[in-house]
Structure formats: structure tokens, C-alpha cells
Amino acid sequence: MLRRLPEQKGRRVRFLFEGEQVHALEGDSVAAALLAAGAGATRTTPKSGSPRAPYCMMGVCFECLVEIDGVPNRQACLIEVRDGMRVRRQRGAPGLPGEAEDDPV
Amino acid sequence: MTRFDLAIIGAGPAGMSAAVTARDAGLSVIVVDEQPAPGGQIWRAVGRNAGARSGNLAFLGEDYAKGAELAAQFEASGAQFWPSASVWHADSPDEGDKTVTVAWDGATRQFRAGALLIATGAMERPVPVPGWTLPGVMTVGAAQTLLKSSGLHPEPPLLLAGSGPLLLLFAAQCIAAGIEIAALLETTPPGAYMRGLPHLPVALLGWRTLLKGHRLKRQLAASGIPVYRAVTDLVADGTEQLERVRFRSAGMPVELEAAHLLLHEGVVPNPQLTRLLRCDHHWDAAQRCFRPDLSDRGETSVDNVFVAGDGGGIGGAMAAVHSGRIAAFEIAERFGSVNRPSGDVEIVKARDALRAELAVRPLLDAMFPPPDWIARLDGDVTVCRCEEVSAAAVRKAAALGAPGPNQAKAFLRAGMGPCQGRMCGLTITEILADAHGEHPERIGYYRIRPPIKPVTLGELAALDGSD
Ligand SMILES: Cc1cc2nc3c(=O)[nH]c(=O)nc-3n(C[C@H](O)[C@@H](O)[C@H](O)COP(=O)(O)OP(=O)(O)OC[C@H]3O[C@@H](n4cnc5c(N)ncnc54)[C@H](O)[C@@H]3O)c2cc1C
Ligand code: FES
């Protein structure tokens, strides 16, 4: 889990992770917001189902792959979090875009 | 399709300085970067930290603050800038323009350019130790990015393990920001500092870097953070999450509780685009990595495809700035905007500055030698994180006759996952070289194919070839 230093100015952003409401600061990447929210594993691997979390934060490891607004395979460390985003763990191999169920809002 | 004289991929120090120089020379320039703002790795989120969060400059340090000036020049340069745009294909036909394909805002865009400058920088060398896939383990650079971009830091107990200037810099930034570090695990082999001594006279040209390194070490010593030296046999342990770290320090076994472990063993060029474009590469023995063959003006083996910055070999941010200028002047001359004599004078100046900047590198290489244990990996440690392939499996593929990474890939699926070998490529080259008793250059590297970034069906469908 990550902590925020004091005096990090910015607008608060609210989004959904696995259907639960989470707070972030404007300018956070989705990966940063998830780590700050204590999300733990953000995906599981297709082969063994082992838990993974963001590793590089710069777009090269692809451990941060999540589903955002129904689209799988998004690199959470490269995408800024936005109000109302619906984010889900990517479990195993990604489905096709649009295949995901909707979040229970 | 829109056409530019110069397309620059990456808006770090190299890309930004090249863009400013090329615009001054009157070229039409487009710059794309997959990050939401310019700055690259060293100057991540420099706009935000120089603005609303200026309090952070106090602990991020003066080298970081310097980035704001170049970023401002870049933004005023008149270069077209596409942030949050990932290049997933680049094509260089034998004759004529290059084509760049970008995923941007849910759509695919393409443009053409006379010259292409790859300024995609470096990535941290993957550090395949047992348990490095556990949540709670990440790279030092990742933690530093979280600090720069979001003011976030790992909760205690936090361990830093590895070797290299970036590790020391991050430790110093943590100390200055009041972030607690439980212990530092130095994997630098004993005696490395002594081996660096013969390089000192040349390195004095880069005395500023040296002074900085010295200051970092002093800050660290004064902080009272426990330092374990000559660390080997590092293991991250836990079930769903990192719980503890085991290692040997000067041969003695140690176990520490940890919520976070940050790994770092130096940085290496990000090879994806130069490999995709089939540029020639060679093995750099001092830095234990491949780098593209470059002319003294930064051109690759492919006509009008240039590399500037750490993507061509590790030189640091100021070297990236100078090499960006050199490449931009050369490109400006070719495309007729600057006449030879004045361009040549500028190139000579930039090259002198670059040489002074690079002078310190042999010393750094000797002081922080890249890890040699990666070549000897065996057993069930994960090498390919995506497809979960172990070191032992790679050795077995070698024994079954796989001569290089591409055959190992066919046997094992290593390198076929979403990261396309970024996390295992170098390790697999090293292990195969060791297994076959061959030079890494003969073993080679993965053949990289497009798309080099995940593309959604929507983005593909939107490929309309316009702009
Ligand atoms: C994680 C990390 C942290 C670092 N921190 C520091 C530091 O604090 N201080 C220091 O002195 N050095 C640091 N370095 C070293 C660093 O390499 C600097 O020397 C400097 O940033 C190099 O500048 P550059 O312009 O060559 O590349 P970079 O600054 O790395 O910039 C490359 C840019 O290319 C973009 N890019 C890459 N691939 C694509 C693609 N396919 N499509 C679109 N855009 C792409 C990236 O998003 C990035 O913004 C760090 C390196 C890493 C890897
Ligand atoms: S954390 Fe590595 S790609 Fe996003």
C-alpha cells in the first residue's frame, strides 16, 4: 500500500474499482490510484493465476493491465484516472473489448 | 496522411531538445509520447511539480527542477505534440518517407516523416530474483515515478536492493522527503569502487556528476539507514503479497520483514523500436546490454532513422540533451534548413559537451558493474513474467538445441506475452549465451514485430490512414 505525502494539491477524482468507489487525485495514473487505494493484485496471470501488481510504472512490464470501462488490456500506468471510470482486475487472458459485464453501480 | 520533416518518438530530455533545435532550424516537427506530459523518465510530471506542487522540488532536487526550463522551451517551440500517444508501429521503406502508427485517444493515427528520431530512452534492467513477481515488489524507478507524479510513497517496512546511481538518488530523495527506509541492500560487489579508480582522470571531465555521487553517499551515511553490503542470493517471499526478504550479506544469511521491496540494477536502452525497424545492434560488454549501432551523428544502420538519448546507450539526461541536438542539426542539414558550415559548428560544440558528459561513464560502469549472476541463473526462478517461464526451462530449451531467443520462444512461449520480451529478452540472451558458451552478440535478441503496444479492436477499426 502507498501513502501520500502532505500538501499534494489537486482535485479529487472518484472512480470505481471492482464496483467499489475509490478516491484519487487528478493527475494520478490509474495504476498509482490503485496502489494508493491498497488494491493489492491488479491482475492475475493467464497461466497460473498468480497475483500481479504494477512493477515498472513506465509502460514496459505490462503487469498493470486492467480493464477500463469494459476495454481489457489497458496499461494502467499510462492512463490518467478520470471521474466515473470503471476499472476491473484483468483475470487471466483478456476477453474481447466490450465483453466485460457492467459494474454493479 | 500528414507529413512532417521530422517525427520524434519520446518527449524526454533527448526528444525535447531535438524538437527545439529542429524547430529553430525551421523543420516541421511532430513529437509523440505515451505519457500525458513531456519530461521523460527523469523529468516526469515536471510541469505539475514546478507549478501546483512546487513544494516537491525541495526533495526531488536541482537536477529535477532543471527540467522545467527545457519543457517550457519545448512547449513554446511550435512542434506538434501528441501526449498519451503510444507508437505501436513504425515502418521505414527503403526509399522515401517513414510511417509512424500511433494509438491515440482510442483511435489509430498515422503520419509520415522524412526522418525519424527514436528518443524512447532507457528502462530498468529486469532483476529476476525469486519472488520478484509478487505484489509489493517493484523497481526503484517505479517508486520514484509514483513519488514524482503523485507524491506517493511505499509504506514501511521498505527495503531498497541493488546497485547504481538511480538507487542512491532515490534513497536521497526519500531521506529529504522524510520517507522511511528500513534498510538498503547493496549488491555492488566488494572492491568495485577500487576498480573504478583507474578511470578517475578521464572521469574528472564529468566532475559535476562525480561530486553529486559523492554527496549522495554522504547523505546516505549521515541518515543512519542500515546498509547491508555485498548482498547476494536475494529472495522475495510471501503468498499473495510480499511479506519478507531473505539474502546473504558478505555470506551471512539475513531475513527482514518487508511490505515493499524496490529492485534496481541499472538501466539499459529500451530496444523495442530500433529492433522493430531492424536497425543493427551490438553488445555493450561494459553495460551488459545491446545498443543500436550509431554514427557520430546518431544515425542508425537504417537511412534517416536516428536515435538520441539513453535509447542509444546510457549517458544520462544531459548527454541525452546534447545527442538530441546533434541528431536534430544533422537532420536539419539534410532537409535543407541549415547550411553545412553553421550546422557543423553547432554539432562540434554539442559533441564536445557530450564527450564531457560521457567521460564519467567508464567510472560509473566500474563502480556499479552490471550484475553477472543473471547469466548464471538456473532453477525455478521466473525469467519471463508474462508466460511464467523459469530459468531452468530456458536451459532445457538450450540443451534441446535452441540456439537463440527466437527458437527458445517457439519452445517456451517466452517473449510471447503482452510485454513482448521487454522483461525477459536480455535475461534470455544472457542465459543462452552462458548455456552455449557463446558471445551474447551471436545469440542475438528477439525479432520484434508490430504491434509493439496493445491495440484494441476499436483502435484497429479506426485505422483510417488519414491523420
Ligand atoms: C524509471 C526511470 C527513472 C529515471 N530517473 C532518473 C532520475 O531521476 N535522474 C536521472 O538523472 N536519470 C534518471 N533516469 C535515467 C534516464 O534514462 C535519464 O537519463 C533520461 O530520462 C534519459 O532521457 P531520454 O530522453 O533518453 O529518455 P526518457 O527520459 O526515458 O524519455 C523517453 C520517452 O519516450 C516515451 N516512449 C517510449 N516508448 C514509447 C512509445 N512506444 N510510444 C510513445 N512514447 C514512447 C516515454 O514515455 C518517455 O517519456 C531514469 C530512468 C528510468 C528508466
Ligand atoms: S506498470 Fe509496467 S507497464 Fe504499467
Tab-separated table of C-alpha atoms in Angstrom, chain B residues 83-238:
chain	number	residue	atom	x	y	z
B	83	PRO	CA	0.766	13.231	-25.471
B	84	SER	CA	-0.796	9.939	-24.307
B	85	ALA	CA	0.005	8.515	-27.739
B	86	SER	CA	1.730	5.130	-27.927
B	87	VAL	CA	3.655	4.295	-31.067
B	88	TRP	CA	2.822	0.711	-31.951
B	89	HIS	CA	4.345	0.543	-35.391
B	90	ALA	CA	6.994	2.360	-37.378
B	91	ASP	CA	7.935	1.494	-40.893
B	92	SER	CA	10.957	2.516	-42.899
B	93	PRO	CA	10.681	1.637	-46.565
B	94	ASP	CA	13.958	1.517	-48.500
B	95	GLU	CA	13.043	4.685	-50.330
B	96	GLY	CA	11.053	7.649	-49.156
B	97	ASP	CA	9.203	8.573	-46.021
B	98	LYS	CA	8.854	6.733	-42.743
B	99	THR	CA	5.385	5.912	-41.468
B	100	VAL	CA	4.510	6.041	-37.785
B	101	THR	CA	1.380	4.427	-36.362
B	102	VAL	CA	0.063	5.603	-33.038
B	103	ALA	CA	-2.752	4.610	-30.706
B	104	TRP	CA	-4.165	7.894	-29.506
B	105	ASP	CA	-7.370	8.605	-27.662
B	106	GLY	CA	-8.997	5.336	-28.613
B	107	ALA	CA	-8.183	5.754	-32.294
B	108	THR	CA	-5.300	4.867	-34.549
B	109	ARG	CA	-3.456	7.657	-36.310
B	110	GLN	CA	-0.703	7.556	-38.865
B	111	PHE	CA	1.655	10.154	-40.215
B	112	ARG	CA	4.674	10.289	-42.500
B	113	ALA	CA	8.047	11.868	-41.885
B	114	GLY	CA	11.276	12.379	-43.780
B	115	ALA	CA	13.365	11.448	-40.766
B	116	LEU	CA	12.565	9.544	-37.617
B	117	LEU	CA	14.240	10.208	-34.275
B	118	ILE	CA	13.814	7.487	-31.706
B	119	ALA	CA	14.181	9.085	-28.287
B	120	THR	CA	12.452	6.413	-26.256
B	121	GLY	CA	15.091	6.285	-23.549
B	122	ALA	CA	16.018	3.525	-21.187
B	123	MET	CA	14.253	1.044	-18.987
B	124	GLU	CA	15.481	-0.516	-15.785
B	125	ARG	CA	17.276	-3.801	-16.249
B	126	PRO	CA	14.928	-6.608	-15.200
B	127	VAL	CA	16.126	-8.204	-11.939
B	128	PRO	CA	14.881	-11.811	-11.947
B	129	VAL	CA	15.150	-12.917	-8.330
B	130	PRO	CA	12.814	-15.474	-6.744
B	131	GLY	CA	9.572	-13.741	-5.809
B	132	TRP	CA	10.085	-10.650	-7.982
B	133	THR	CA	6.587	-11.115	-9.391
B	134	LEU	CA	4.894	-10.662	-6.001
B	135	PRO	CA	2.767	-7.570	-5.400
B	136	GLY	CA	4.857	-5.354	-3.127
B	137	VAL	CA	7.948	-5.794	-5.285
B	138	MET	CA	8.621	-3.155	-7.898
B	139	THR	CA	11.515	-1.266	-9.370
B	140	VAL	CA	13.196	1.715	-7.750
B	141	GLY	CA	12.265	3.722	-10.841
B	142	ALA	CA	8.612	2.757	-10.414
B	143	ALA	CA	8.585	4.036	-6.848
B	144	GLN	CA	10.378	7.178	-7.967
B	145	THR	CA	7.785	7.713	-10.701
B	146	LEU	CA	4.997	7.389	-8.129
B	147	LEU	CA	6.750	9.981	-5.990
B	148	LYS	CA	7.253	12.442	-8.855
B	149	SER	CA	3.830	12.025	-10.444
B	150	SER	CA	1.603	11.570	-7.425
B	151	GLY	CA	3.570	12.318	-4.256
B	152	LEU	CA	3.047	8.679	-3.276
B	153	HIS	CA	5.499	6.502	-1.363
B	154	PRO	CA	5.542	2.921	-0.099
B	155	GLU	CA	4.507	2.319	3.480
B	156	PRO	CA	7.043	0.765	5.844
B	157	PRO	CA	8.865	-1.515	6.141
B	158	LEU	CA	10.518	-0.515	2.859
B	159	LEU	CA	13.685	-2.149	1.523
B	160	LEU	CA	15.812	-0.979	-1.403
B	161	ALA	CA	18.024	-3.579	-3.068
B	162	GLY	CA	20.526	-3.379	-5.878
B	163	SER	CA	23.163	-1.096	-7.221
B	164	GLY	CA	23.600	2.069	-9.246
B	165	PRO	CA	23.287	5.841	-9.188
B	166	LEU	CA	19.485	5.858	-9.534
B	167	LEU	CA	19.153	3.745	-6.376
B	168	LEU	CA	21.316	6.206	-4.424
B	169	LEU	CA	19.457	9.183	-5.876
B	170	PHE	CA	16.086	7.748	-4.918
B	171	ALA	CA	17.310	6.944	-1.405
B	172	ALA	CA	18.467	10.551	-1.059
B	173	GLN	CA	15.102	11.833	-2.337
B	174	CYS	CA	13.318	9.636	0.236
B	175	ILE	CA	15.519	10.951	3.046
B	176	ALA	CA	14.861	14.540	2.000
B	177	ALA	CA	11.107	13.895	1.803
B	178	GLY	CA	11.053	12.158	5.188
B	179	ILE	CA	10.149	8.769	3.736
B	180	GLU	CA	11.248	5.915	5.947
B	181	ILE	CA	13.661	3.325	4.502
B	182	ALA	CA	14.127	0.242	6.708
B	183	ALA	CA	17.363	-0.890	5.054
B	184	LEU	CA	19.460	-0.636	1.938
B	185	LEU	CA	20.727	-3.896	0.419
B	186	GLU	CA	23.761	-3.126	-1.746
B	187	THR	CA	24.523	-5.773	-4.342
B	188	THR	CA	27.590	-3.896	-5.593
B	189	PRO	CA	30.436	-6.419	-5.371
B	190	PRO	CA	33.140	-5.558	-2.843
B	191	GLY	CA	36.122	-3.797	-4.362
B	192	ALA	CA	34.151	-2.242	-7.220
B	193	TYR	CA	34.970	1.241	-6.005
B	194	MET	CA	38.671	0.424	-6.067
B	195	ARG	CA	38.346	-0.959	-9.570
B	196	GLY	CA	36.808	2.348	-10.570
B	197	LEU	CA	39.905	4.300	-9.566
B	198	PRO	CA	41.895	3.910	-12.801
B	199	HIS	CA	39.067	5.700	-14.613
B	200	LEU	CA	39.247	8.751	-12.382
B	201	PRO	CA	41.390	11.077	-14.534
B	202	VAL	CA	39.051	10.868	-17.530
B	203	ALA	CA	36.046	10.992	-15.276
B	204	LEU	CA	37.163	14.347	-13.942
B	205	LEU	CA	35.792	15.815	-17.159
B	206	GLY	CA	32.408	14.864	-15.747
B	207	TRP	CA	33.270	16.167	-12.288
B	208	ARG	CA	29.794	17.501	-11.619
B	209	THR	CA	28.352	14.007	-11.786
B	210	LEU	CA	31.133	12.767	-9.533
B	211	LEU	CA	30.517	15.422	-6.921
B	212	LYS	CA	26.853	14.567	-6.965
B	213	GLY	CA	27.566	10.875	-6.418
B	214	HIS	CA	29.827	11.729	-3.540
B	215	ARG	CA	27.199	13.953	-1.955
B	216	LEU	CA	24.566	11.235	-2.275
B	217	LYS	CA	26.785	8.713	-0.499
B	218	ARG	CA	27.479	11.200	2.316
B	219	GLN	CA	23.780	11.969	2.755
B	220	LEU	CA	23.089	8.296	2.969
B	221	ALA	CA	25.817	7.640	5.529
B	222	ALA	CA	24.574	10.530	7.682
B	223	SER	CA	20.981	9.259	7.587
B	224	GLY	CA	21.690	6.229	9.760
B	225	ILE	CA	19.768	3.864	7.449
B	226	PRO	CA	21.172	0.337	7.934
B	227	VAL	CA	23.160	-0.722	4.872
B	228	TYR	CA	23.828	-4.380	4.107
B	229	ARG	CA	26.815	-4.748	1.799
B	230	ALA	CA	27.893	-7.425	-0.680
B	231	VAL	CA	24.330	-8.719	-0.875
B	232	THR	CA	23.712	-11.948	-2.831
B	233	ASP	CA	21.010	-14.636	-3.064
B	234	LEU	CA	18.164	-12.169	-2.715
B	235	VAL	CA	14.719	-13.777	-2.339
B	236	ALA	CA	11.339	-12.038	-2.029
B	237	ASP	CA	8.890	-14.181	-0.122
B	238	GLY	CA	5.156	-14.125	0.574
